Structure formats: structure tokens, C-alpha cells
Amino acid sequence: MKNIIIASTSTIHGGSYLEYLLDELKVHFRNCETILFIPYARPSGITHDEYTAKAAQAFAKINIAVKGIHEFEDAEAAIKDAEAIFTGGGNTFLLVTQLYQNKIMSTLANAIKNGTPYLGTSAGSVICGLSMQNTNDMPIIYPPSFQTLAVIPFNINAHYLDPDTNSKHMGETRETRLKEFHSFNNIPVLGLREGSWLEVRDNTITIKGGLQARLFIANEAPLEIEDNTDISDLK
């Protein structure tokens, strides 16, 4: 039974790291004393140790210990033995590259599908989809494949931004870029706004966080999906 939180971001304006999710995480990880943290995305280029310390500081508030996957000699065994797993945000290209280089993409997918509680934020959420092709990140490194965990049957665009009607910026909007994706691909894409997340319980997928999500399907107009909507049939 899948037990997943797929969050658009780790931090919302005015709050500290994971603060807005802590009440939810108390319930999500209620049977866990330790969490395996995957720091491979390295936001702003920080080290694995620095990133793990940041996650540990947040989880200490709910009395859960954190250990980074880089601290284990065998990354595959660490995933298989983990009580719970958290993959943080940063650069999705780097995260996916590291998962493939360490030969743990399929191991991680299997652990999640078999019920290991999982939290993803930002890049750690993007990889829950069929591919990483709807990330917002710069391609700072070239991964062996764009295929990711496929623990949900569609893609995620984290940090989804609506067009700013007061802006003089003439470049592409997020919506424009997602329409470009659908010129060549048929995978549905869910735009998750800051502060929202998906709750996945087995095969039931529900939008949470009090905000609407924006759904993009090839050859269809984008749709606003209400909070608490069951989107389990989306594929």
C-alpha cells in the first residue's frame, strides 16, 4: 500500500523549513523513529551533510531522527531497510543523475510501491511522476534517463506559478511551457502551487493544502482542480 506525500515545496513564505507540513508529517510518519534522507538534489550546491542537517533540524521538532543515504556504504540496502524515506528539493537533473548512478531508482520505486512511507518536496516530488520532464530546473548535468519513479501515473510541475497580469515580462509563462510539452507528449501534468500537496494512500490520490491545482492534458484546456478532490483516475 503506497503511503506518500508529494509536496510542491519544502518552505512557504514566512515559514521555516517544512514548518507548514509538520502536523501532517506527524501523522504520516507516526510509526517511524527514523527517516532516510536523500540529499542528492543539493539546493544552492550545499553539501550532502549540510542538507541532511537541515532536514534533521526540522524532523527533530516531531521527535524523528534523520540519517542521510550518503552515510551508508550500501545505498540500495539503506533504502530496503528504511522505516521511511524523504527526498528533498533542489536540482532535479542532479537528483535523477545521482539516483541512476547509485543504481537505486528502481529500488526506491519498489520501496515506495510496497508501502515505505515517503515524503517528496519539490524535486523529490517531481520524481514521483512518470518522468522528470516538467521540472523547472536548469539542466546542470545530463541524467542517463528522464524516466523517474512512476509511483503516480502522471507528471508533477512543482512550484506552479500563475501568470502575473501586472508584469511587463514578455517571456513564456509556466502554462506556455507546459503546452509546449504537450506538443510532443501525452502525459498529464499537474501544476502544484506553493503550499499544496498530494496525499497518496494505496491507489487513492487526493489534492491537499487548501489550494487549487492546475491540470494540463494534451489537446484540452487547462482545468482548475479543487482542494480535497480525488484524482485517482487521472492517467
Coordinates of C-alpha atoms in Angstrom, one line a residue:
M1 CA 0.0 0.0 0.0
K2 CA 1.5 3.3 -1.1
N3 CA 1.8 5.9 1.6
I4 CA 3.1 9.1 0.0
I5 CA 3.1 12.9 0.5
I6 CA 4.1 14.8 -2.7
A7 CA 4.6 18.4 -1.7
S8 CA 5.1 21.3 -4.1
T9 CA 7.7 22.9 -1.8
S10 CA 9.5 22.5 1.5
T11 CA 9.1 26.1 2.6
I12 CA 6.3 28.6 2.2
H13 CA 6.7 32.4 2.6
G14 CA 7.2 33.4 6.2
G15 CA 7.8 29.9 7.5
S16 CA 10.8 27.7 8.3
Y17 CA 11.8 24.5 6.5
L18 CA 8.9 22.0 6.5
E19 CA 7.1 24.0 9.1
Y20 CA 3.7 24.2 7.3
L21 CA 3.7 20.4 6.8
L22 CA 4.8 19.3 10.3
D23 CA 1.3 18.5 11.6
E24 CA 0.7 16.4 8.5
L25 CA 4.1 14.7 8.9
K26 CA 3.4 13.7 12.5
V27 CA 0.5 11.6 11.2
H28 CA 2.3 10.4 8.0
F29 CA 5.3 9.2 9.9
R30 CA 3.6 8.3 13.2
N31 CA 5.0 4.7 13.3
C32 CA 8.6 5.8 12.4
E33 CA 11.5 6.7 14.7
T34 CA 14.0 7.3 11.8
I35 CA 13.9 8.7 8.3
L36 CA 16.3 8.0 5.5
F37 CA 17.0 11.3 3.8
I38 CA 18.1 11.6 0.1
P39 CA 20.0 14.9 -0.2
Y40 CA 21.2 14.3 -3.8
A41 CA 19.4 17.4 -5.3
R42 CA 21.7 19.7 -3.2
P43 CA 19.8 23.1 -3.4
S44 CA 22.2 26.0 -4.0
G45 CA 25.0 23.5 -4.2
I46 CA 25.2 22.7 -0.5
T47 CA 26.8 19.5 0.7
H48 CA 25.0 16.3 1.5
D49 CA 25.9 16.7 5.1
E50 CA 24.6 20.3 5.3
Y51 CA 21.4 19.3 3.6
T52 CA 20.9 16.4 5.9
A53 CA 21.5 18.5 9.0
K54 CA 18.8 20.9 7.7
A55 CA 16.3 18.1 7.4
A56 CA 17.3 16.7 10.8
Q57 CA 16.7 20.0 12.5
A58 CA 13.1 20.1 11.1
F59 CA 12.2 16.5 12.0
A60 CA 13.7 16.9 15.5
K61 CA 10.6 19.0 16.2
I62 CA 8.4 15.9 15.8
N63 CA 11.0 13.6 17.5
I64 CA 12.1 11.7 14.4
A65 CA 15.8 11.1 13.7
V66 CA 17.3 11.6 10.2
K67 CA 20.2 9.9 8.5
G68 CA 21.5 10.7 5.0
I69 CA 21.7 8.0 2.4
H70 CA 25.3 9.1 1.7
E71 CA 26.2 8.0 5.2
F72 CA 25.6 4.3 4.3
E73 CA 28.1 2.2 2.4
D74 CA 25.3 0.4 0.5
A75 CA 22.6 2.9 -0.7
E76 CA 20.4 0.1 -2.0
A77 CA 20.4 -1.7 1.3
A78 CA 19.7 1.6 3.1
I79 CA 16.5 2.1 1.1
K80 CA 15.4 -1.5 1.6
D81 CA 15.9 -1.2 5.3
A82 CA 14.4 2.3 5.8
E83 CA 11.5 2.9 8.1
A84 CA 10.6 5.9 6.0
I85 CA 12.2 8.0 3.2
F86 CA 12.3 11.7 2.4
T87 CA 13.8 13.2 -0.8
G88 CA 14.3 16.9 -0.6
G89 CA 14.2 19.5 -3.3
G90 CA 17.0 21.2 -5.3
N91 CA 18.0 20.4 -8.8
T92 CA 16.0 17.6 -10.4
F93 CA 18.6 16.9 -13.1
L94 CA 21.2 16.3 -10.4
L95 CA 18.9 14.3 -8.2
V96 CA 17.9 11.9 -11.1
T97 CA 21.5 11.6 -12.2
Q98 CA 22.6 10.5 -8.7
L99 CA 19.7 8.0 -8.3
Y100 CA 20.8 6.4 -11.6
Q101 CA 24.5 6.5 -10.8
N102 CA 23.9 4.9 -7.5
K103 CA 21.6 2.3 -9.2
I104 CA 18.7 2.9 -6.8
M105 CA 15.9 4.4 -9.0
S106 CA 14.1 1.1 -9.3
T107 CA 14.9 0.2 -5.6
L108 CA 13.4 3.4 -4.4
A109 CA 10.3 3.0 -6.6
N110 CA 9.8 -0.5 -5.3
A111 CA 10.1 0.5 -1.7
I112 CA 7.5 3.3 -2.1
K113 CA 5.1 1.0 -4.0
N114 CA 5.5 -1.6 -1.3
G115 CA 4.4 0.8 1.4
T116 CA 7.5 2.5 2.8
P117 CA 6.2 6.0 3.9
Y118 CA 7.6 8.6 1.6
L119 CA 7.8 12.4 1.5
G120 CA 8.9 14.3 -1.5
T121 CA 9.3 18.1 -1.7
S122 CA 10.0 20.0 -5.0
A123 CA 12.5 17.8 -6.9
G124 CA 11.7 15.0 -4.6
S125 CA 8.1 15.3 -5.7
V126 CA 8.8 15.7 -9.4
I127 CA 10.5 12.3 -9.5
C128 CA 7.3 10.7 -8.3
G129 CA 5.8 11.1 -11.8
L130 CA 6.4 9.1 -14.9
S131 CA 9.3 11.4 -16.0
M132 CA 11.2 14.5 -14.8
Q133 CA 10.4 16.4 -17.9
N134 CA 8.2 19.0 -16.2
T135 CA 10.8 20.2 -13.7
N136 CA 11.6 24.0 -13.7
D137 CA 15.3 23.4 -13.1
M138 CA 18.3 24.1 -15.2
P139 CA 20.0 21.1 -16.9
I140 CA 23.3 21.4 -15.0
I141 CA 24.1 17.8 -15.5
Y142 CA 22.8 15.2 -18.0
P143 CA 20.9 12.2 -16.4
P144 CA 21.0 8.8 -18.0
S145 CA 17.2 8.9 -18.5
F146 CA 14.3 11.3 -17.8
Q147 CA 12.2 8.4 -16.6
T148 CA 11.6 8.5 -12.8
L149 CA 9.8 6.6 -10.1
A150 CA 6.3 6.3 -11.7
V151 CA 4.6 5.9 -8.3
I152 CA 1.8 8.1 -9.7
P153 CA 0.5 7.9 -13.3
F154 CA 1.1 11.5 -14.4
N155 CA 3.8 14.2 -14.1
I156 CA 4.2 17.0 -11.5
N157 CA 5.1 20.6 -12.1
A158 CA 6.2 21.8 -8.6
H159 CA 6.0 25.5 -7.6
Y160 CA 3.4 26.1 -10.3
L161 CA 3.1 29.9 -11.0
D162 CA 0.1 31.6 -12.5
P163 CA 0.8 34.5 -15.0
D164 CA 1.3 37.8 -13.3
T165 CA -1.1 40.2 -15.1
N166 CA 0.8 43.2 -13.8
S167 CA 4.2 42.1 -15.0
K168 CA 5.9 43.5 -18.1
H169 CA 7.8 40.3 -18.6
M170 CA 7.2 39.1 -22.2
G171 CA 8.8 35.6 -21.9
E172 CA 7.0 32.3 -21.6
T173 CA 4.6 31.6 -18.8
R174 CA 4.6 28.3 -17.0
E175 CA 1.4 27.4 -18.8
T176 CA 3.0 28.1 -22.2
R177 CA 5.9 25.8 -21.4
L178 CA 3.5 23.0 -20.3
K179 CA 1.6 23.4 -23.6
E180 CA 4.9 23.1 -25.4
F181 CA 5.5 19.8 -23.6
H182 CA 2.1 18.6 -24.8
S183 CA 3.0 19.3 -28.4
F184 CA 5.3 16.2 -28.2
N185 CA 4.0 14.2 -25.1
N186 CA 0.6 12.9 -23.9
I187 CA 1.4 12.6 -20.2
P188 CA -1.0 14.6 -18.0
V189 CA 0.8 17.3 -15.8
L190 CA -0.5 18.5 -12.5
G191 CA 0.7 22.0 -11.5
L192 CA 1.0 22.1 -7.7
R193 CA 1.0 25.6 -6.2
E194 CA 3.2 26.6 -3.3
G195 CA 1.8 25.1 0.0
S196 CA -0.2 22.3 -1.6
W197 CA 0.5 18.6 -1.8
L198 CA -0.9 15.3 -2.9
E199 CA -1.8 12.6 -0.4
V200 CA -1.4 9.1 -1.9
R201 CA -2.9 6.2 0.0
D202 CA -2.6 3.0 -1.9
N203 CA -4.2 3.9 -5.3
T204 CA -6.2 6.9 -4.0
I205 CA -4.6 10.3 -4.8
T206 CA -6.1 13.4 -3.2
I207 CA -5.2 17.1 -3.5
K208 CA -4.5 18.7 -0.1
G209 CA -3.3 22.0 1.3
G210 CA -6.3 24.3 0.8
L211 CA -5.4 25.4 -2.7
Q212 CA -6.5 24.5 -6.2
A213 CA -4.2 22.6 -8.6
R214 CA -4.0 23.2 -12.3
L215 CA -4.3 20.2 -14.6
F216 CA -2.8 20.1 -18.1
I217 CA -3.9 17.4 -20.5
A218 CA -2.8 17.3 -24.1
N219 CA -5.3 18.9 -26.6
E220 CA -7.5 20.1 -23.8
A221 CA -7.9 23.5 -22.0
P222 CA -6.3 23.6 -18.5
L223 CA -8.5 22.8 -15.6
E224 CA -8.6 24.1 -12.0
I225 CA -9.0 21.2 -9.6
E226 CA -10.4 21.9 -6.2
D227 CA -8.7 21.1 -2.9
N228 CA -9.7 17.6 -1.5
T229 CA -10.5 16.3 -5.0
D230 CA -9.8 12.6 -5.6
I231 CA -7.8 12.5 -8.8
S232 CA -7.1 8.7 -8.7
D233 CA -8.5 8.3 -12.2
L234 CA -6.0 10.7 -13.8
K235 CA -3.7 9.0 -16.2

